[in-house]
Amino acid sequence: MQIEAVRGDITTQDVDAVVNAANSSLLGGGGVDGAIHAAAGPRLLEACREVRRTTYPDGLPVGDAVVTPGFDLPARWVVHTVGPNWNRGQRETADLASCFTRSLERAVEVGAASIAFPAVSAGAYGWDADEVARIGVAAARAWQGSTERPDEDGHTHPSGIALVRFVLFSAPLLDAFERAL
Ligand code: AR6
């Protein structure tokens, strides 16, 4: 499995799944969430409303992830995750690591082979860029270490993820991820 960091806009990435740094409501917001909803079109918000109606009526918990189609995006899937909000005292590194790990799990469930992550929690949610980079890269590497995953019946099968790409919006963020890599 390849792990890389590039500077760019996640909405234009030619990967199977892009990860959205959403909030628990799943009903949109600013930052990368706003950009993904704008690029995917209004059907994405409808799909998110459906997820709220059916699966997460109280909202998606911090550290968890859920998949919708990508609609007008080049990516076939959007994996929505909710990072911890440092500014509100959510400072558990395990919660942020869980965003990356759960997103990889969800992507595998729908058969994605490539996935792009933004710097979850490094914007409005106020986490330090180097901390996000360290946690994101460690989670991807730990996942790489378990590409043979047992299912409920004890059979093992490959994870299917061949590429993890961190897509960073700014030069300082890219620097942070390059240091972590
Ligand atoms: N492509 C890649 N990265 C981007 C893009 C883009 N198009 N746009 C912004 N970023 P944030 P959070 C970067 O605030 O901290 C939303 O309102 C951005 O520079 O998007 O997890 C949600 O609805 C930053 O480095 O996510 C939540 O309420 C990184 O993406 C809240 O913000 C993450 O910044 C989530 O906050």
Short mmCIF file of N, CA, C and O in Angstrom, two decimals, residues 4 6-22 30-40 44 70 72-81 100 103 114-120 164-170 177:
data_model
loop_
_atom_site.label_atom_id
_atom_site.label_comp_id
_atom_site.label_asym_id
_atom_site.label_seq_id
_atom_site.Cartn_x
_atom_site.Cartn_y
_atom_site.Cartn_z
N GLU A 4 0.97 8.67 0.49
CA GLU A 4 1.62 9.86 -0.04
C GLU A 4 0.91 11.12 0.42
O GLU A 4 -0.24 11.06 0.87
N VAL A 6 0.15 15.15 -0.96
CA VAL A 6 0.24 16.10 -2.07
C VAL A 6 -0.48 17.39 -1.67
O VAL A 6 -1.35 17.38 -0.80
N ARG A 7 -0.11 18.49 -2.31
CA ARG A 7 -0.86 19.71 -2.11
C ARG A 7 -1.94 19.77 -3.17
O ARG A 7 -1.70 19.46 -4.33
N GLY A 8 -3.18 20.12 -2.77
CA GLY A 8 -4.23 20.19 -3.77
C GLY A 8 -5.61 20.32 -3.15
O GLY A 8 -5.76 20.56 -1.95
N ASP A 9 -6.59 20.17 -4.03
CA ASP A 9 -8.00 20.27 -3.68
C ASP A 9 -8.58 18.86 -3.70
O ASP A 9 -8.53 18.18 -4.72
N ILE A 10 -9.13 18.43 -2.58
CA ILE A 10 -9.58 17.04 -2.48
C ILE A 10 -10.76 16.76 -3.42
O ILE A 10 -10.96 15.62 -3.84
N THR A 11 -11.50 17.80 -3.78
CA THR A 11 -12.70 17.56 -4.61
C THR A 11 -12.36 17.16 -6.04
O THR A 11 -13.24 16.67 -6.75
N THR A 12 -11.11 17.37 -6.46
CA THR A 12 -10.75 17.03 -7.85
C THR A 12 -9.95 15.72 -7.92
O THR A 12 -9.49 15.36 -9.01
N GLN A 13 -9.79 15.04 -6.80
CA GLN A 13 -8.92 13.86 -6.77
C GLN A 13 -9.57 12.67 -7.49
O GLN A 13 -10.74 12.36 -7.26
N ASP A 14 -8.77 12.03 -8.32
CA ASP A 14 -9.23 10.87 -9.07
C ASP A 14 -8.92 9.60 -8.26
O ASP A 14 -8.02 8.84 -8.59
N VAL A 15 -9.69 9.44 -7.20
CA VAL A 15 -9.55 8.26 -6.32
C VAL A 15 -10.94 7.66 -6.14
O VAL A 15 -11.94 8.29 -6.47
N ASP A 16 -10.99 6.46 -5.58
CA ASP A 16 -12.30 5.81 -5.40
C ASP A 16 -13.13 6.50 -4.32
O ASP A 16 -14.35 6.60 -4.42
N ALA A 17 -12.45 6.94 -3.25
CA ALA A 17 -13.17 7.54 -2.12
C ALA A 17 -12.44 8.76 -1.62
O ALA A 17 -11.21 8.74 -1.50
N VAL A 18 -13.18 9.83 -1.34
CA VAL A 18 -12.60 10.98 -0.65
C VAL A 18 -13.25 11.09 0.72
O VAL A 18 -14.44 10.80 0.89
N VAL A 19 -12.44 11.51 1.69
CA VAL A 19 -12.94 11.64 3.05
C VAL A 19 -13.34 13.09 3.30
O VAL A 19 -12.61 14.01 2.92
N ASN A 20 -14.49 13.24 3.91
CA ASN A 20 -15.01 14.56 4.27
C ASN A 20 -14.83 14.79 5.77
O ASN A 20 -15.25 13.97 6.57
N ALA A 21 -14.21 15.92 6.12
CA ALA A 21 -14.12 16.33 7.53
C ALA A 21 -15.43 17.03 7.87
O ALA A 21 -15.55 18.25 7.79
N ALA A 22 -16.41 16.23 8.24
CA ALA A 22 -17.78 16.72 8.44
C ALA A 22 -17.99 17.10 9.91
O ALA A 22 -17.05 17.13 10.71
N GLY A 30 -18.59 24.57 6.51
CA GLY A 30 -17.58 25.29 5.74
C GLY A 30 -16.41 24.39 5.41
O GLY A 30 -16.54 23.17 5.41
N GLY A 31 -15.27 25.00 5.10
CA GLY A 31 -14.03 24.25 4.88
C GLY A 31 -14.16 23.17 3.82
O GLY A 31 -14.84 23.34 2.80
N VAL A 32 -13.54 22.05 4.08
CA VAL A 32 -13.53 20.96 3.11
C VAL A 32 -14.95 20.38 2.95
O VAL A 32 -15.34 19.94 1.86
N ASP A 33 -15.73 20.42 4.01
CA ASP A 33 -17.12 19.94 3.97
C ASP A 33 -17.93 20.75 2.94
O ASP A 33 -18.60 20.18 2.06
N GLY A 34 -17.82 22.07 3.03
CA GLY A 34 -18.52 22.93 2.08
C GLY A 34 -18.05 22.70 0.65
O GLY A 34 -18.86 22.65 -0.28
N ALA A 35 -16.73 22.53 0.49
CA ALA A 35 -16.18 22.31 -0.85
C ALA A 35 -16.67 21.00 -1.45
O ALA A 35 -17.02 20.92 -2.63
N ILE A 36 -16.72 19.94 -0.63
CA ILE A 36 -17.17 18.63 -1.12
C ILE A 36 -18.65 18.68 -1.47
O ILE A 36 -19.06 18.18 -2.53
N HIS A 37 -19.47 19.29 -0.64
CA HIS A 37 -20.90 19.39 -0.96
C HIS A 37 -21.13 20.21 -2.22
O HIS A 37 -21.97 19.86 -3.06
N ALA A 38 -20.37 21.30 -2.38
CA ALA A 38 -20.54 22.14 -3.58
C ALA A 38 -20.17 21.36 -4.84
O ALA A 38 -20.86 21.45 -5.86
N ALA A 39 -19.10 20.59 -4.76
CA ALA A 39 -18.62 19.87 -5.95
C ALA A 39 -19.46 18.62 -6.23
O ALA A 39 -19.61 18.23 -7.39
N ALA A 40 -19.98 17.99 -5.20
CA ALA A 40 -20.76 16.75 -5.40
C ALA A 40 -22.19 17.04 -5.84
O ALA A 40 -22.85 16.16 -6.41
N LEU A 44 -25.84 15.02 -2.69
CA LEU A 44 -25.04 14.60 -1.53
C LEU A 44 -25.75 14.96 -0.22
O LEU A 44 -25.79 14.16 0.71
N GLY A 70 -20.53 9.57 -4.25
CA GLY A 70 -19.84 10.84 -4.52
C GLY A 70 -20.59 11.74 -5.49
O GLY A 70 -20.19 12.87 -5.71
N ASP A 72 -21.55 14.01 -8.15
CA ASP A 72 -20.84 14.71 -9.23
C ASP A 72 -19.32 14.78 -9.06
O ASP A 72 -18.64 15.36 -9.91
N LEU A 73 -18.80 14.21 -7.98
CA LEU A 73 -17.34 14.19 -7.79
C LEU A 73 -16.71 13.15 -8.71
O LEU A 73 -17.36 12.17 -9.08
N PRO A 74 -15.42 13.30 -9.04
CA PRO A 74 -14.72 12.20 -9.73
C PRO A 74 -14.70 10.94 -8.85
O PRO A 74 -14.73 9.83 -9.38
N ALA A 75 -14.63 11.11 -7.54
CA ALA A 75 -14.62 9.96 -6.63
C ALA A 75 -16.00 9.32 -6.57
O ALA A 75 -17.03 10.01 -6.55
N ARG A 76 -16.02 8.00 -6.51
CA ARG A 76 -17.29 7.28 -6.49
C ARG A 76 -17.97 7.37 -5.13
O ARG A 76 -19.20 7.29 -5.03
N TRP A 77 -17.15 7.52 -4.07
CA TRP A 77 -17.67 7.53 -2.70
C TRP A 77 -17.16 8.72 -1.91
O TRP A 77 -16.04 9.18 -2.14
N VAL A 78 -18.00 9.17 -0.97
CA VAL A 78 -17.53 10.10 0.06
C VAL A 78 -17.65 9.37 1.41
O VAL A 78 -18.71 8.83 1.73
N VAL A 79 -16.54 9.36 2.13
CA VAL A 79 -16.57 8.83 3.50
C VAL A 79 -16.60 10.03 4.44
O VAL A 79 -15.66 10.82 4.48
N HIS A 80 -17.71 10.18 5.14
CA HIS A 80 -17.86 11.31 6.05
C HIS A 80 -17.37 10.89 7.43
O HIS A 80 -17.82 9.86 7.96
N THR A 81 -16.49 11.68 8.00
CA THR A 81 -16.05 11.40 9.36
C THR A 81 -16.14 12.67 10.18
O THR A 81 -16.19 13.77 9.61
N PHE A 100 -9.43 8.25 11.00
CA PHE A 100 -8.68 7.70 9.86
C PHE A 100 -8.94 6.19 9.73
O PHE A 100 -9.18 5.69 8.63
N SER A 103 -12.55 5.39 8.66
CA SER A 103 -12.74 5.77 7.25
C SER A 103 -12.16 4.71 6.33
O SER A 103 -12.77 4.34 5.32
N SER A 114 -8.56 3.07 -3.52
CA SER A 114 -7.77 4.28 -3.29
C SER A 114 -8.62 5.28 -2.52
O SER A 114 -9.83 5.38 -2.71
N ILE A 115 -7.97 6.05 -1.63
CA ILE A 115 -8.70 6.95 -0.74
C ILE A 115 -7.87 8.21 -0.51
O ILE A 115 -6.64 8.13 -0.40
N ALA A 116 -8.55 9.35 -0.51
CA ALA A 116 -7.88 10.62 -0.22
C ALA A 116 -8.43 11.22 1.06
O ALA A 116 -9.66 11.27 1.25
N PHE A 117 -7.53 11.64 1.93
CA PHE A 117 -7.89 12.27 3.20
C PHE A 117 -7.51 13.74 3.21
O PHE A 117 -6.39 14.08 2.80
N PRO A 118 -8.36 14.60 3.78
CA PRO A 118 -7.90 15.95 4.12
C PRO A 118 -7.27 15.90 5.52
O PRO A 118 -7.24 14.84 6.15
N ALA A 119 -6.81 17.06 5.97
CA ALA A 119 -6.25 17.14 7.33
C ALA A 119 -7.42 17.32 8.30
O ALA A 119 -7.74 18.43 8.74
N VAL A 120 -8.04 16.18 8.62
CA VAL A 120 -9.22 16.18 9.50
C VAL A 120 -8.89 16.89 10.82
O VAL A 120 -7.84 16.63 11.42
N VAL A 164 -3.26 5.41 -0.18
CA VAL A 164 -3.77 6.42 0.76
C VAL A 164 -3.07 7.73 0.43
O VAL A 164 -1.84 7.82 0.51
N ARG A 165 -3.85 8.73 0.03
CA ARG A 165 -3.27 10.03 -0.34
C ARG A 165 -3.80 11.10 0.60
O ARG A 165 -5.02 11.28 0.70
N PHE A 166 -2.89 11.79 1.27
CA PHE A 166 -3.29 12.95 2.06
C PHE A 166 -3.23 14.17 1.14
O PHE A 166 -2.19 14.43 0.52
N VAL A 167 -4.36 14.88 1.05
CA VAL A 167 -4.45 16.03 0.15
C VAL A 167 -4.54 17.30 0.99
O VAL A 167 -5.52 17.51 1.71
N LEU A 168 -3.50 18.11 0.92
CA LEU A 168 -3.37 19.26 1.80
C LEU A 168 -3.56 20.55 1.03
O LEU A 168 -3.05 20.71 -0.08
N PHE A 169 -4.29 21.45 1.67
CA PHE A 169 -4.73 22.66 1.00
C PHE A 169 -3.66 23.74 1.00
O PHE A 169 -3.73 24.66 0.20
N SER A 170 -2.68 23.65 1.90
CA SER A 170 -1.69 24.73 2.03
C SER A 170 -0.29 24.16 2.14
O SER A 170 -0.11 22.99 2.52
N PHE A 177 2.77 17.08 6.83
CA PHE A 177 2.57 15.68 6.43
C PHE A 177 3.86 15.08 5.88
O PHE A 177 4.14 13.89 6.09
#
